[in-house]
Amino acid sequence: MNGPSRRRFLKGSAIAIAGLAGCSSLSGHPPADCSDEELVHESDANLNQAASWPSYQYDSANTGHNPEASGPKDDVEVAWRYPACTEAESGAVVHDGRVSAGGLVVDGQTGRAVGGEWDSHASTPTFDNGRVYVGAHDLLALDATTGERDWTFETDSDSGGLATPAVEDGTVYTRGQFDDPTIYAVDASNGEEIWRFEPDSEGRFPLAVADETVYSIDETSTIYAINATSGEEQWRRTPSADIKRSTPVIGDGILYLGTGEGDLLALDADDGSNVWRRSLGTGSVGPVAIADGTLFLPGQEKSLIALTASDGHEEWRRSVSATLSGPPVVADDIVYVVAGQTLYTFDASNGDEGWQFETREVLFGDYERGWVNSGLAVVDDLVYVATAPGDLYALQAQ
């Protein structure tokens, strides 16, 4: 999964969402009962078949940046909303005119379901070379067009599931969560195991792959660097910081890790040595996005922060009205970030706030779900947004 299962880790937790009304807000509406919901189709989304946002945070290095993509710069409207009416945990990915999220595949232009139907609690899928790879209880490979299953790789997990996969050079990399600490490398063509690596402890969050190295963090706050081809350990390091809830991000040979103490660590990706450490004074620091030499990261104290990637110098900091609940993504000099039910946008160069959009809450019996899942997809002046109650939105400029 993208992080630990929200059923286990976030159920019952509160996210403050005061004062989130925006230009496209649904605030003031009672929670919807989706039992009789159908596709809401206002217009076709103008999605090019070649447009791609293939994985969680765009790539295997978790940069959160697609240098070829653009998103809507002005106020947005819903082109369509597909209501899966299920408790979902994955973000959205875009491939071959399709969008995969929350256990299904839909047409990216019309929003109509075309296949899929895997476990909605599974991780954000990853697309590569005609297949969608899903970390569920086991690792699944699905035909990207039809959603039909091509192969299944069985893991040692009893209940924890798998983190979102990374695919590089014909190999799928993933890790177990909670009850299975194993890191797996699997042949993407046939589902055969290539190697496995056993860290000292289990982990919860996605791994990263860059420059033929796999990076993963366990519950002891140890970062492992593993040769992507052989599975041999290259180095490990346990910094004097709580990084066990960090998702590794790689950019220009530097490994970036947020800490539970409110710092951001920059380590040399080749050997784990210190490059710089920046105290941000915000409580825990969430995963970063990196674009054009700048890092963008959520601080716990309701703020979005931009730092120079090379030395950690603060470029700007902007307050928002709720705690940011997912990693940012960047496209065409716009930063997209989520707080609860609300999607915010900021100018990447100066932090000026742009448009907002608020998703709806859905009633499931005696409780409600409404937050946006980690894993936005930005392509072709569109934003695809997947939510916890299983809604999938296509947003376009008004």
C-alpha positions as a Python dict, from the first residue, in 0.01 Angstrom:
ca = {
    (1, 'M'): (0, 0, 0),
    (2, 'N'): (112, 358, -31),
    (3, 'G'): (159, 380, 343),
    (4, 'P'): (16, 169, 621),
    (5, 'S'): (-343, 67, 570),
    (6, 'R'): (-578, 346, 671),
    (7, 'R'): (-801, 83, 825),
    (8, 'R'): (-523, 8, 1073),
    (9, 'F'): (-341, 337, 1100),
    (10, 'L'): (-590, 621, 1055),
    (11, 'K'): (-926, 484, 1155),
    (12, 'G'): (-1067, 704, 1425),
    (13, 'S'): (-810, 980, 1377),
    (14, 'A'): (-932, 1334, 1320),
    (15, 'I'): (-818, 1573, 1051),
    (16, 'A'): (-902, 1936, 1116),
    (17, 'I'): (-1077, 2082, 813),
    (18, 'A'): (-1197, 2419, 938),
    (19, 'G'): (-1241, 2698, 688),
    (20, 'L'): (-1180, 2496, 373),
    (21, 'A'): (-1443, 2655, 149),
    (22, 'G'): (-1302, 2719, -197),
    (23, 'C'): (-1400, 2812, -545),
    (24, 'S'): (-1521, 2459, -624),
    (25, 'S'): (-1626, 2357, -275),
    (26, 'L'): (-1893, 2101, -198),
    (27, 'S'): (-1900, 2220, 166),
    (28, 'G'): (-2238, 2247, 330),
    (29, 'H'): (-2371, 1934, 158),
    (30, 'P'): (-2463, 1638, 378),
    (31, 'P'): (-2267, 1317, 322),
    (32, 'A'): (-2388, 1124, 20),
    (33, 'D'): (-2533, 775, 42),
    (34, 'C'): (-2372, 607, -256),
    (35, 'S'): (-2591, 297, -259),
    (36, 'D'): (-2778, 419, -567),
    (37, 'E'): (-2504, 639, -718),
    (38, 'E'): (-2413, 626, -1086),
    (39, 'L'): (-2141, 786, -1295),
    (40, 'V'): (-2169, 1165, -1300),
    (41, 'H'): (-2065, 1270, -1650),
    (42, 'E'): (-2064, 1641, -1732),
    (43, 'S'): (-1826, 1618, -2027),
    (44, 'D'): (-1553, 1402, -2172),
    (45, 'A'): (-1206, 1477, -2036),
    (46, 'N'): (-965, 1579, -2312),
    (47, 'L'): (-708, 1308, -2237),
    (48, 'N'): (-446, 1219, -2495),
    (49, 'Q'): (-383, 844, -2529),
    (50, 'A'): (-9, 904, -2491),
    (51, 'A'): (-40, 1097, -2163),
    (52, 'S'): (112, 914, -1868),
    (53, 'W'): (133, 936, -1489),
    (54, 'P'): (238, 573, -1441),
    (55, 'S'): (292, 533, -1067),
    (56, 'Y'): (258, 672, -717),
    (57, 'Q'): (454, 1001, -708),
    (58, 'Y'): (507, 960, -1084),
    (59, 'D'): (828, 752, -1091),
    (60, 'S'): (1028, 488, -906),
    (61, 'A'): (1237, 757, -736),
    (62, 'N'): (915, 905, -586),
    (63, 'T'): (996, 1254, -717),
    (64, 'G'): (632, 1354, -761),
    (65, 'H'): (723, 1549, -1075),
    (66, 'N'): (638, 1492, -1440),
    (67, 'P'): (837, 1746, -1644),
    (68, 'E'): (620, 1681, -1951),
    (69, 'A'): (281, 1725, -1781),
    (70, 'S'): (57, 2027, -1732),
    (71, 'G'): (-247, 2074, -1512),
    (72, 'P'): (-532, 2326, -1491),
    (73, 'K'): (-405, 2665, -1376),
    (74, 'D'): (-743, 2827, -1313),
    (75, 'D'): (-1059, 2727, -1127),
    (76, 'V'): (-1169, 2372, -1200),
    (77, 'E'): (-1488, 2180, -1259),
    (78, 'V'): (-1575, 1812, -1259),
    (79, 'A'): (-1564, 1654, -1604),
    (80, 'W'): (-1682, 1327, -1450),
    (81, 'R'): (-1691, 1141, -1120),
    (82, 'Y'): (-1699, 763, -1098),
    (83, 'P'): (-1847, 638, -766),
    (84, 'A'): (-1706, 296, -678),
    (85, 'C'): (-1890, 305, -344),
    (86, 'T'): (-1618, 116, -160),
    (87, 'E'): (-1353, 191, 100),
    (88, 'A'): (-1051, 258, -119),
    (89, 'E'): (-691, 339, -31),
    (90, 'S'): (-507, 389, -359),
    (91, 'G'): (-425, 694, -563),
    (92, 'A'): (-469, 725, -939),
    (93, 'V'): (-236, 641, -1228),
    (94, 'V'): (-285, 726, -1596),
    (95, 'H'): (-184, 504, -1888),
    (96, 'D'): (-297, 444, -2249),
    (97, 'G'): (-609, 657, -2211),
    (98, 'R'): (-708, 470, -1895),
    (99, 'V'): (-709, 559, -1525),
    (100, 'S'): (-647, 288, -1264),
    (101, 'A'): (-741, 346, -900),
    (102, 'G'): (-931, 189, -614),
    (103, 'G'): (-948, -160, -762),
    (104, 'L'): (-1069, -79, -1112),
    (105, 'V'): (-976, 61, -1454),
    (106, 'V'): (-1186, 336, -1615),
    (107, 'D'): (-1179, 517, -1947),
    (108, 'G'): (-987, 839, -1882),
    (109, 'Q'): (-1206, 1043, -2115),
    (110, 'T'): (-1555, 923, -2022),
    (111, 'G'): (-1508, 782, -1672),
    (112, 'R'): (-1680, 456, -1763),
    (113, 'A'): (-1547, 136, -1605),
    (114, 'V'): (-1364, -93, -1848),
    (115, 'G'): (-1215, -360, -1621),
    (116, 'G'): (-1016, -438, -1311),
    (117, 'E'): (-1199, -514, -988),
    (118, 'W'): (-909, -606, -762),
    (119, 'D'): (-904, -535, -388),
    (120, 'S'): (-989, -167, -334),
    (121, 'H'): (-768, -169, -22),
    (122, 'A'): (-464, -251, -234),
    (123, 'S'): (-181, -8, -302),
    (124, 'T'): (-168, 253, -575),
    (125, 'P'): (-100, 56, -894),
    (126, 'T'): (203, 101, -1118),
    (127, 'F'): (189, 90, -1498),
    (128, 'D'): (469, -40, -1717),
    (129, 'N'): (483, -189, -2067),
    (130, 'G'): (117, -281, -2104),
    (131, 'R'): (61, -408, -1752),
    (132, 'V'): (-66, -265, -1425),
    (133, 'Y'): (107, -401, -1114),
    (134, 'V'): (-82, -397, -784),
    (135, 'G'): (42, -465, -432),
    (136, 'A'): (-250, -638, -264),
    (137, 'H'): (-219, -941, -33),
    (138, 'D'): (-2, -1076, -316),
    (139, 'L'): (160, -901, -612),
    (140, 'L'): (-74, -889, -913),
    (141, 'A'): (2, -822, -1280),
    (142, 'L'): (-302, -711, -1482),
    (143, 'D'): (-355, -635, -1848),
    (144, 'A'): (-364, -254, -1859),
    (145, 'T'): (-641, -244, -2119),
    (146, 'T'): (-884, -506, -1990),
    (147, 'G'): (-785, -538, -1625),
    (148, 'E'): (-761, -917, -1661),
    (149, 'R'): (-500, -1087, -1442),
    (150, 'D'): (-182, -1208, -1616),
    (151, 'W'): (0, -1352, -1316),
    (152, 'T'): (10, -1356, -935),
    (153, 'F'): (321, -1365, -717),
    (154, 'E'): (247, -1509, -373),
    (155, 'T'): (427, -1350, -78),
    (156, 'D'): (489, -1447, 284),
    (157, 'S'): (235, -1195, 412),
    (158, 'D'): (-55, -1320, 622),
    (159, 'S'): (-244, -992, 653),
    (160, 'G'): (-27, -687, 596),
    (161, 'G'): (-31, -664, 217),
    (162, 'L'): (231, -502, -5),
    (163, 'A'): (356, -149, -59),
    (164, 'T'): (299, 15, -396),
    (165, 'P'): (530, -150, -652),
    (166, 'A'): (818, 12, -840),
    (167, 'V'): (910, -115, -1187),
    (168, 'E'): (1252, -64, -1344),
    (169, 'D'): (1419, -247, -1635),
    (170, 'G'): (1174, -536, -1640),
    (171, 'T'): (1177, -599, -1265),
    (172, 'V'): (900, -528, -1014),
    (173, 'Y'): (1015, -428, -665),
    (174, 'T'): (789, -422, -362),
    (175, 'R'): (797, -484, 11),
    (176, 'G'): (576, -648, 267),
    (177, 'Q'): (410, -449, 542),
    (178, 'F'): (341, -516, 911),
    (179, 'D'): (380, -897, 931),
    (180, 'D'): (620, -945, 637),
    (181, 'P'): (947, -748, 632),
    (182, 'T'): (1067, -897, 302),
    (183, 'I'): (1170, -690, 2),
    (184, 'Y'): (1091, -872, -324),
    (185, 'A'): (1229, -843, -678),
    (186, 'V'): (1006, -1017, -934),
    (187, 'D'): (1038, -1067, -1310),
    (188, 'A'): (776, -838, -1466),
    (189, 'S'): (720, -1069, -1761),
    (190, 'N'): (620, -1385, -1575),
    (191, 'G'): (601, -1322, -1200),
    (192, 'E'): (903, -1535, -1112),
    (193, 'E'): (1106, -1434, -806),
    (194, 'I'): (1451, -1290, -887),
    (195, 'W'): (1566, -1225, -533),
    (196, 'R'): (1444, -1138, -186),
    (197, 'F'): (1607, -935, 91),
    (198, 'E'): (1531, -963, 462),
    (199, 'P'): (1580, -639, 661),
    (200, 'D'): (1599, -649, 1038),
    (201, 'S'): (1241, -530, 1084),
    (202, 'E'): (916, -480, 898),
    (203, 'G'): (836, -151, 725),
    (204, 'R'): (524, 38, 627),
    (205, 'F'): (598, 274, 344),
    (206, 'P'): (699, 248, -24),
    (207, 'L'): (1052, 185, -136),
    (208, 'A'): (1237, 382, -405),
    (209, 'V'): (1451, 269, -698),
    (210, 'A'): (1714, 485, -867),
    (211, 'D'): (2052, 429, -1032),
    (212, 'E'): (2026, 49, -1001),
    (213, 'T'): (1970, 70, -625),
    (214, 'V'): (1664, -7, -413),
    (215, 'Y'): (1613, 208, -102),
    (216, 'S'): (1386, 96, 182),
    (217, 'I'): (1326, 193, 546),
    (218, 'D'): (1225, -36, 832),
    (219, 'E'): (1064, 13, 1172),
    (220, 'T'): (1403, 59, 1341),
    (221, 'S'): (1455, 375, 1129),
    (222, 'T'): (1726, 202, 929),
    (223, 'I'): (1763, 289, 561),
    (224, 'Y'): (1888, 6, 337),
    (225, 'A'): (2050, 44, -4),
    (226, 'I'): (2027, -281, -204),
    (227, 'N'): (2171, -365, -544),
    (228, 'A'): (1870, -378, -777),
    (229, 'T'): (2015, -659, -989),
    (230, 'S'): (2164, -895, -731),
    (231, 'G'): (1973, -813, -412),
    (232, 'E'): (2301, -767, -224),
    (233, 'E'): (2316, -503, 48),
    (234, 'Q'): (2531, -206, -54),
    (235, 'W'): (2501, -10, 269),
    (236, 'R'): (2272, 57, 560),
    (237, 'R'): (2245, 346, 799),
    (238, 'T'): (2043, 426, 1111),
    (239, 'P'): (2052, 806, 1147),
    (240, 'S'): (1987, 979, 1478),
    (241, 'A'): (1630, 1053, 1371),
    (242, 'D'): (1290, 888, 1350),
    (243, 'I'): (1255, 803, 979),
    (244, 'K'): (1042, 489, 1005),
    (245, 'R'): (739, 667, 853),
    (246, 'S'): (939, 829, 576),
    (247, 'T'): (909, 753, 206),
    (248, 'P'): (1252, 778, 38),
    (249, 'V'): (1283, 1027, -248),
    (250, 'I'): (1585, 1038, -482),
    (251, 'G'): (1700, 1334, -689),
    (252, 'D'): (2040, 1407, -847),
    (253, 'G'): (2216, 1147, -634),
    (254, 'I'): (2069, 1270, -304),
    (255, 'L'): (1830, 1075, -82),
    (256, 'Y'): (1571, 1289, 101),
    (257, 'L'): (1402, 1168, 420),
    (258, 'G'): (1154, 1345, 646),
    (259, 'T'): (1178, 1281, 1020),
    (260, 'G'): (940, 1262, 1311),
    (261, 'E'): (1137, 1538, 1485),
    (262, 'G'): (1062, 1801, 1218),
    (263, 'D'): (1385, 1775, 1019),
    (264, 'L'): (1458, 1693, 658),
    (265, 'L'): (1766, 1479, 596),
    (266, 'A'): (1966, 1483, 274),
    (267, 'L'): (2199, 1184, 239),
    (268, 'D'): (2441, 1084, -33),
    (269, 'A'): (2259, 808, -221),
    (270, 'D'): (2588, 627, -293),
    (271, 'D'): (2695, 567, 67),
    (272, 'G'): (2438, 722, 306),
    (273, 'S'): (2670, 997, 432),
    (274, 'N'): (2527, 1331, 541),
    (275, 'V'): (2485, 1606, 282),
    (276, 'W'): (2275, 1842, 494),
    (277, 'R'): (2006, 1844, 763),
    (278, 'R'): (1742, 2113, 794),
    (279, 'S'): (1525, 2175, 1102),
    (280, 'L'): (1184, 2299, 993),
    (281, 'G'): (1015, 2339, 1330),
    (282, 'T'): (693, 2177, 1214),
    (283, 'G'): (663, 1848, 1400),
    (284, 'S'): (691, 1550, 1168),
    (285, 'V'): (787, 1615, 806),
    (286, 'G'): (599, 1440, 528),
    (287, 'P'): (731, 1303, 197),
    (288, 'V'): (879, 1555, -44),
    (289, 'A'): (840, 1624, -414),
    (290, 'I'): (1138, 1749, -612),
    (291, 'A'): (1123, 1957, -929),
    (292, 'D'): (1379, 2178, -1103),
    (293, 'G'): (1614, 2191, -805),
    (294, 'T'): (1347, 2268, -544),
    (295, 'L'): (1196, 2044, -276),
    (296, 'F'): (830, 2082, -177),
    (297, 'L'): (717, 1925, 148),
    (298, 'P'): (427, 1933, 391),
    (299, 'G'): (497, 2041, 748),
    (300, 'Q'): (272, 1910, 1023),
    (301, 'E'): (183, 2261, 1136),
    (302, 'K'): (-47, 2333, 840),
    (303, 'S'): (223, 2454, 605),
    (304, 'L'): (376, 2386, 264),
    (305, 'I'): (750, 2454, 244),
    (306, 'A'): (987, 2498, -51),
    (307, 'L'): (1360, 2434, -3),
    (308, 'T'): (1659, 2449, -234),
    (309, 'A'): (1745, 2086, -299),
    (310, 'S'): (2122, 2131, -297),
    (311, 'D'): (2158, 2290, 47),
    (312, 'G'): (1817, 2302, 221),
    (313, 'H'): (1781, 2681, 203),
    (314, 'E'): (1418, 2783, 261),
    (315, 'E'): (1272, 2954, -46),
    (316, 'W'): (919, 3008, 82),
    (317, 'R'): (661, 2878, 329),
    (318, 'R'): (284, 2906, 304),
    (319, 'S'): (17, 2835, 563),
    (320, 'V'): (-298, 2641, 484),
    (321, 'S'): (-609, 2596, 693),
    (322, 'A'): (-562, 2224, 761),
    (323, 'T'): (-283, 1973, 812),
    (324, 'L'): (-154, 1848, 478),
    (325, 'S'): (-225, 1478, 451),
    (326, 'G'): (-25, 1359, 153),
    (327, 'P'): (290, 1424, -50),
    (328, 'P'): (283, 1707, -305),
    (329, 'V'): (308, 1654, -679),
    (330, 'V'): (441, 1909, -929),
    (331, 'A'): (357, 1973, -1295),
    (332, 'D'): (423, 2280, -1510),
    (333, 'D'): (532, 2499, -1215),
    (334, 'I'): (219, 2421, -1011),
    (335, 'V'): (234, 2233, -678),
    (336, 'Y'): (-68, 2017, -592),
    (337, 'V'): (-118, 1908, -233),
    (338, 'V'): (-400, 1760, -26),
    (339, 'A'): (-542, 1843, 316),
    (340, 'G'): (-823, 1608, 415),
    (341, 'Q'): (-1095, 1652, 153),
    (342, 'T'): (-939, 1955, -13),
    (343, 'L'): (-693, 1980, -301),
    (344, 'Y'): (-480, 2298, -294),
    (345, 'T'): (-259, 2444, -566),
    (346, 'F'): (41, 2678, -531),
    (347, 'D'): (276, 2855, -769),
    (348, 'A'): (602, 2660, -745),
    (349, 'S'): (819, 2970, -789),
    (350, 'N'): (676, 3191, -513),
    (351, 'G'): (413, 2995, -319),
    (352, 'D'): (117, 3205, -429),
    (353, 'E'): (-202, 3010, -366),
    (354, 'G'): (-418, 2912, -663),
    (355, 'W'): (-745, 2724, -693),
    (356, 'Q'): (-892, 2474, -447),
    (357, 'F'): (-1129, 2184, -488),
    (358, 'E'): (-1315, 1996, -216),
    (359, 'T'): (-1429, 1637, -259),
    (360, 'R'): (-1747, 1498, -110),
    (361, 'E'): (-1803, 1278, 193),
    (362, 'V'): (-1985, 947, 154),
    (363, 'L'): (-2187, 769, 421),
    (364, 'F'): (-2107, 403, 485),
    (365, 'G'): (-2370, 285, 728),
    (366, 'D'): (-2299, 472, 1051),
    (367, 'Y'): (-1970, 639, 955),
    (368, 'E'): (-1838, 873, 686),
    (369, 'R'): (-1531, 875, 461),
    (370, 'G'): (-1419, 1166, 249),
    (371, 'W'): (-1046, 1233, 242),
    (372, 'V'): (-834, 1234, -72),
    (373, 'N'): (-597, 939, -103),
    (374, 'S'): (-226, 996, -163),
    (375, 'G'): (-140, 971, -529),
    (376, 'L'): (-270, 1252, -752),
    (377, 'A'): (-219, 1220, -1128),
    (378, 'V'): (-168, 1536, -1338),
    (379, 'V'): (-173, 1512, -1719),
    (380, 'D'): (-306, 1708, -2021),
    (381, 'D'): (-448, 1999, -1816),
    (382, 'L'): (-638, 1745, -1605),
    (383, 'V'): (-610, 1622, -1247),
    (384, 'Y'): (-732, 1276, -1151),
    (385, 'V'): (-821, 1246, -783),
    (386, 'A'): (-905, 923, -596),
    (387, 'T'): (-1077, 939, -257),
    (388, 'A'): (-1129, 714, 44),
    (389, 'P'): (-1498, 643, -34),
    (390, 'G'): (-1399, 516, -378),
    (391, 'D'): (-1480, 825, -585),
    (392, 'L'): (-1257, 896, -883),
    (393, 'Y'): (-1268, 1253, -1019),
    (394, 'A'): (-1150, 1400, -1347),
    (395, 'L'): (-1099, 1774, -1292),
    (396, 'Q'): (-1055, 2022, -1576),
    (397, 'A'): (-1035, 2400, -1611),
    (398, 'Q'): (-1371, 2576, -1613),
}
